[in-house]
PDB file of C-alpha atoms in Angstrom:
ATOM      1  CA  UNK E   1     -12.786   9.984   6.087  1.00  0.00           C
ATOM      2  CA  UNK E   2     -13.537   7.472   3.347  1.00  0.00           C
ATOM      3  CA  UNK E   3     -11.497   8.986   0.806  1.00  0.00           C
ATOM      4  CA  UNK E   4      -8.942   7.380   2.708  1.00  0.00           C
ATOM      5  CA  UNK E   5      -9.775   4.228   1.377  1.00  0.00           C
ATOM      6  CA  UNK E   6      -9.180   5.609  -1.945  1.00  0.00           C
ATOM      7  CA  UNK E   7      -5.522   6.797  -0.956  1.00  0.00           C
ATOM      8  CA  UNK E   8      -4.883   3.569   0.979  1.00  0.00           C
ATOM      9  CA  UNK E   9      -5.618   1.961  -2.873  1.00  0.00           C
ATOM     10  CA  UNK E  10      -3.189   4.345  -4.351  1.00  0.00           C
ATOM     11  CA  UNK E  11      -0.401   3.398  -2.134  1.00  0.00           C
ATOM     12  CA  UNK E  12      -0.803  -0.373  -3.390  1.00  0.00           C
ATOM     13  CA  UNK E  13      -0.942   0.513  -6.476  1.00  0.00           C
ATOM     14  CA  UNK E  14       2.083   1.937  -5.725  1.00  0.00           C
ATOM     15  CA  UNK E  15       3.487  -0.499  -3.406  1.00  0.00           C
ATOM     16  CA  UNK E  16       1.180  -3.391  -2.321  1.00  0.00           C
ATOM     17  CA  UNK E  17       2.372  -4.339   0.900  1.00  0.00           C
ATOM     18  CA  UNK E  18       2.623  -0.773   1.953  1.00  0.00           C
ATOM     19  CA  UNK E  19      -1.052  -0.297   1.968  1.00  0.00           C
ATOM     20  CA  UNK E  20      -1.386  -3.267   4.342  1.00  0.00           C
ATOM     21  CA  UNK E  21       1.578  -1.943   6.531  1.00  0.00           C
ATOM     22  CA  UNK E  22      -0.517   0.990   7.288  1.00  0.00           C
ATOM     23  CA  UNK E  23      -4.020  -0.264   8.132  1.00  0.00           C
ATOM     24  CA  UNK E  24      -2.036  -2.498  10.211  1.00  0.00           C
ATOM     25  CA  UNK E  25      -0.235  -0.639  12.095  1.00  0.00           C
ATOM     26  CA  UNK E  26      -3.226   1.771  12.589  1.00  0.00           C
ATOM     27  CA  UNK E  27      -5.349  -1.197  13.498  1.00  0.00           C
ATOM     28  CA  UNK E  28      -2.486  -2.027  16.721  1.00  0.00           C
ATOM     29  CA  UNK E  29      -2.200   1.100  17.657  1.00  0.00           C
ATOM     30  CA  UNK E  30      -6.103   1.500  18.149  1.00  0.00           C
ATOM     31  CA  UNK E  31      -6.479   4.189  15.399  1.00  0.00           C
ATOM     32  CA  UNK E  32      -8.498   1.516  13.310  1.00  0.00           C
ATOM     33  CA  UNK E  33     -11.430  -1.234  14.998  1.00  0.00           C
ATOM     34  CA  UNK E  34     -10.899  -4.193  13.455  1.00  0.00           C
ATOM     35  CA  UNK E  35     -12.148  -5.714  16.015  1.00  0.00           C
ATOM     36  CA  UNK E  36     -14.978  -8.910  15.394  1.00  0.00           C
ATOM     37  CA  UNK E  37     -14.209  -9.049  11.949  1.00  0.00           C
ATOM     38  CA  UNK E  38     -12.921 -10.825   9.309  1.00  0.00           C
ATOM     39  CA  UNK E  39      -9.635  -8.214   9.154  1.00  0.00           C
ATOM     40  CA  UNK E  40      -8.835  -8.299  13.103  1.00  0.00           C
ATOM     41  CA  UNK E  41      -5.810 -10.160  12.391  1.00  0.00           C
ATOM     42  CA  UNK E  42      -4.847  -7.287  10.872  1.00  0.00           C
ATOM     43  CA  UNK E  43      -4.383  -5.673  14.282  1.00  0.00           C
ATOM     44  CA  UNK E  44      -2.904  -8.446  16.393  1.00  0.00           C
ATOM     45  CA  UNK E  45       0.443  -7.508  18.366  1.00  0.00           C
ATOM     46  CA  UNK E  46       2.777  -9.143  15.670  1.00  0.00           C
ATOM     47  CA  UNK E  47       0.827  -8.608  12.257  1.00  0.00           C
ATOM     48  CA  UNK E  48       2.382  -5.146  11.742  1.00  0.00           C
ATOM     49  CA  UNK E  49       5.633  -5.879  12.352  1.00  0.00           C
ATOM     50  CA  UNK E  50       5.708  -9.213   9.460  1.00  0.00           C
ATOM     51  CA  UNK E  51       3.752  -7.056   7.292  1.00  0.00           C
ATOM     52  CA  UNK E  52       6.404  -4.283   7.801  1.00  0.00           C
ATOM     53  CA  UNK E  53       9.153  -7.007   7.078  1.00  0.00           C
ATOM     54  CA  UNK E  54       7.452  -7.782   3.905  1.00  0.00           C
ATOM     55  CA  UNK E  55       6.925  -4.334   2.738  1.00  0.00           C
ATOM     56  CA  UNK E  56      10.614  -3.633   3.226  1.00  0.00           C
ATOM     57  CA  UNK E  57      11.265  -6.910   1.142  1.00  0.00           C
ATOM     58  CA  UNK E  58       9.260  -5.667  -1.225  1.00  0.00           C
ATOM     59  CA  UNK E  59      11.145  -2.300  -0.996  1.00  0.00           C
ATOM     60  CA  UNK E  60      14.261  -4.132  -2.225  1.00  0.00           C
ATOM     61  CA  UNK E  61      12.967  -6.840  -4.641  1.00  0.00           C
ATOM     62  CA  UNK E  62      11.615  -3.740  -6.388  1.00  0.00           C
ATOM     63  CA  UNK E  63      14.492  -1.863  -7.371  1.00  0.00           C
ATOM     64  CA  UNK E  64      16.116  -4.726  -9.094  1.00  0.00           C
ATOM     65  CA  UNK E  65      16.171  -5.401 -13.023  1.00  0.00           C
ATOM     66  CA  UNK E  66      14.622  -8.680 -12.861  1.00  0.00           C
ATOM     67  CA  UNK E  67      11.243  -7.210 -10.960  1.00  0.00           C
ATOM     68  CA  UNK E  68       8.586  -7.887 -13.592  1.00  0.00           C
ATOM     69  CA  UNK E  69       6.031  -4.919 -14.661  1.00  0.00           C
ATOM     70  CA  UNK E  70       3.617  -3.709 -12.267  1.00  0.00           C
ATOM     71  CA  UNK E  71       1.065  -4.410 -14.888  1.00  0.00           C
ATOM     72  CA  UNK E  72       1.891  -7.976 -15.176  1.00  0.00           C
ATOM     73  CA  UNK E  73      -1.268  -9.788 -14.657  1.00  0.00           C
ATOM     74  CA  UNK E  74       0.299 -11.478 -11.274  1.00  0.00           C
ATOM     75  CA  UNK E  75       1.613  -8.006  -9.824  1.00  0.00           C
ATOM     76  CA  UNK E  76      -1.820  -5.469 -11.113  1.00  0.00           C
ATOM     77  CA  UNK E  77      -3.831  -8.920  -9.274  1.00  0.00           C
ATOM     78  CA  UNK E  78      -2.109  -8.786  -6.316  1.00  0.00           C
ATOM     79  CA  UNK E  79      -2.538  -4.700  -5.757  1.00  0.00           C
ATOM     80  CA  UNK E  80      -6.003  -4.943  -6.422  1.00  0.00           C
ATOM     81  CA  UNK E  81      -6.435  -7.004  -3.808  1.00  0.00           C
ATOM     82  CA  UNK E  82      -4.036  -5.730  -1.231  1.00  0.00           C
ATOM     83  CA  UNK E  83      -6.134  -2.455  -2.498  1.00  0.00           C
ATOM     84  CA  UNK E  84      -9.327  -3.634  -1.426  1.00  0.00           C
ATOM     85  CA  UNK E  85      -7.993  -5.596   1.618  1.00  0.00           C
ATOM     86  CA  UNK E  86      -6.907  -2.333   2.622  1.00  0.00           C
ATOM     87  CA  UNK E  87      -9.610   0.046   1.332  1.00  0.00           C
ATOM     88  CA  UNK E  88     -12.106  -2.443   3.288  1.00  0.00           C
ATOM     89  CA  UNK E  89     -10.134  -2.470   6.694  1.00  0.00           C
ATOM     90  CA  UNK E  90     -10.300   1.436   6.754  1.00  0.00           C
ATOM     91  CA  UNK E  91     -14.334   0.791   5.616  1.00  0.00           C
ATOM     92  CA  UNK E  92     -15.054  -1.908   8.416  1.00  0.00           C
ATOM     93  CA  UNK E  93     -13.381   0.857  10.726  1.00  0.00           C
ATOM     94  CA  UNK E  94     -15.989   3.611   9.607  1.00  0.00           C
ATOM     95  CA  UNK E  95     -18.595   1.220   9.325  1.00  0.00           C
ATOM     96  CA  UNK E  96     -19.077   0.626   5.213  1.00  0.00           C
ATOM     97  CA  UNK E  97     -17.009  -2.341   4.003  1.00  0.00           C
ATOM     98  CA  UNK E  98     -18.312  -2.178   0.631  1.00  0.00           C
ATOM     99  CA  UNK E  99     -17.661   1.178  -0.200  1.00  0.00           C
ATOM    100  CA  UNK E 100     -14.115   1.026   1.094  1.00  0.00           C
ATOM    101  CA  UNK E 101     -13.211  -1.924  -0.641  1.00  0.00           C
ATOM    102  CA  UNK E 102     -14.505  -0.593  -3.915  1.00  0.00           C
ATOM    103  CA  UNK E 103     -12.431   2.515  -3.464  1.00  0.00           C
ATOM    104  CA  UNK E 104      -9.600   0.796  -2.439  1.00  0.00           C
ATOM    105  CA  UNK E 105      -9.999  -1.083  -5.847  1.00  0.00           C
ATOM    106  CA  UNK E 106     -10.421   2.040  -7.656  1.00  0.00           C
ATOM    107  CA  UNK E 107      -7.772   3.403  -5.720  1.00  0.00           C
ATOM    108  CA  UNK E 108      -4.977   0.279  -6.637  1.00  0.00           C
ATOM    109  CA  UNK E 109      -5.769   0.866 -10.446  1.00  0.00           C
ATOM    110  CA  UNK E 110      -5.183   4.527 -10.428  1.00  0.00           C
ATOM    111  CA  UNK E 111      -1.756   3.726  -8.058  1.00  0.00           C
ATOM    112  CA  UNK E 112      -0.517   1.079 -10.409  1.00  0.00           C
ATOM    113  CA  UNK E 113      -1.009   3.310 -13.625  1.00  0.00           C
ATOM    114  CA  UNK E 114      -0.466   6.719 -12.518  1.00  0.00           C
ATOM    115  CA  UNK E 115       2.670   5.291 -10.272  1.00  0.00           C
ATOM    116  CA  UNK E 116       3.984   3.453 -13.547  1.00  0.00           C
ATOM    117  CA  UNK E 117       3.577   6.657 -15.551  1.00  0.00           C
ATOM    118  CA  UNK E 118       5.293   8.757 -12.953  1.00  0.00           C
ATOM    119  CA  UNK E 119       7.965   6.591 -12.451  1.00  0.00           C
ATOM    120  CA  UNK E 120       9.136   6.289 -16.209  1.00  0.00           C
ATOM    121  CA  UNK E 121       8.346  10.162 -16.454  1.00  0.00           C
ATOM    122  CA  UNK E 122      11.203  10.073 -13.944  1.00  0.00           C
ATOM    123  CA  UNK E 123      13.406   7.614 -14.928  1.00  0.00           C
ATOM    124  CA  UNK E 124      13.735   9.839 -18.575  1.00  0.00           C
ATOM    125  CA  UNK E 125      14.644  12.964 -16.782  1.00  0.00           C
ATOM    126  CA  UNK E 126      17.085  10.889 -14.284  1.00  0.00           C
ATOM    127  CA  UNK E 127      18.194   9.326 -16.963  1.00  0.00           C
ATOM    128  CA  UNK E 128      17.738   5.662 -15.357  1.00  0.00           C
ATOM    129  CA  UNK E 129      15.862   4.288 -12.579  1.00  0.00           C
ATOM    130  CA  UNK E 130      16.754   3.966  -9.656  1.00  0.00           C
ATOM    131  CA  UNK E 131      15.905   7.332  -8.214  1.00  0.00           C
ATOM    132  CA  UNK E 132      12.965   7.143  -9.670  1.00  0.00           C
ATOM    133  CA  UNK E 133      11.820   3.971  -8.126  1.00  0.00           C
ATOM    134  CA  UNK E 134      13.210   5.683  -4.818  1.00  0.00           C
ATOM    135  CA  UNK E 135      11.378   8.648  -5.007  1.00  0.00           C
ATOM    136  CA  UNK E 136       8.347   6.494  -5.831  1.00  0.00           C
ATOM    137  CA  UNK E 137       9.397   4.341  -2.520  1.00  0.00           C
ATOM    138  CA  UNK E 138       9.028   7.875  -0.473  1.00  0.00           C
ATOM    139  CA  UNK E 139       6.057   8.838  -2.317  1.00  0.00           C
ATOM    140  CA  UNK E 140       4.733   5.332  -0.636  1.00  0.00           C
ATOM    141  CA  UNK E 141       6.167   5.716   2.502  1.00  0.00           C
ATOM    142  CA  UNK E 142       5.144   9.047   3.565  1.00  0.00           C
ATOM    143  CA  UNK E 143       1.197   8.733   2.318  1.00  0.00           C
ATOM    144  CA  UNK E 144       1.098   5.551   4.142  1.00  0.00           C
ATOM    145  CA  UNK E 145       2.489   7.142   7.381  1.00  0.00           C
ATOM    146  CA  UNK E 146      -0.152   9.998   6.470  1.00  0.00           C
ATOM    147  CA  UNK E 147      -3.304   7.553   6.503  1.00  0.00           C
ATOM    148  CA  UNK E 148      -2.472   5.651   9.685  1.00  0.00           C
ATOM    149  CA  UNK E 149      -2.243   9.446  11.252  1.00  0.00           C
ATOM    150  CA  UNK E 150      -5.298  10.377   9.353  1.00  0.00           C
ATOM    151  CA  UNK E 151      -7.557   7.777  11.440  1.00  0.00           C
TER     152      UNK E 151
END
């Protein structure tokens, strides 16, 4: 299930934390082996639950006016890399860390762009944002929730 990897990279794109919330949480609850490398933290008892605290954070910091663009070169850095942290936990777990953390990368870029075009696609037909961003937030959500049953 590689692909995975690829999805896991959407979902920063979309949201970055998000991607690490679920390889976390599927990395406690013994869906992912982490285990002896360089990502086990990833898996320790508390690890989901901060990572959980900052994807809600993230949640709320993004719906507000001030957030800057996804493709700021600060924001499309840091969901490339929570892409291929990602991507490359879900690899160590099926044994190819390169290839997952490539995907993962792919997978960010694609997430960032396609999620920025869907979500001012949106925001026309809504007229404003916010239940754009909100549907994006679900969109996030739900494929994470997918991946860490997926494994």
């Amino acid at each position: 299930m590689i692909v995975l990897a690829l999805v896991v990279g959407i979902i920063a794109g979309l949201r970055a934390a998000m991607a690490l919330v679920a390889v976390s949480w599927a990395a406690a609850l013994g869906r992912l082996d982490l285990s002896g490398s360089w990502l086990a933290f990833l898996g320790w008892r508390y690890t989901p639950w901060i990572v959980s605290l900052l994807a809600i954070g993230e949640l709320i910091t993004d719906q507000l006016p001030s957030t800057p663009s996804r493709k700021v070169p600060a924001q499309f850095g840091a969901r490339v890399i929570a892409g291929g942290v990602a991507g490359g936990a879900i690899g160590i777990g099926l044994g190819t860390l390169a290839i997952g953390i490539v995907l993962g990368v792919v997978g960010a870029v694609i997430g960032t762009y396609g999620g920025a075009a869907l979500r001012s696609r949106l925001a026309a037909a809504f007229g404003r944002d916010l239940p754009a961003a909100l549907i994006e937030d679900v969109i996030a959500i739900l494929a994470a929730v997918l991946v860490v049953q997926s494994l």
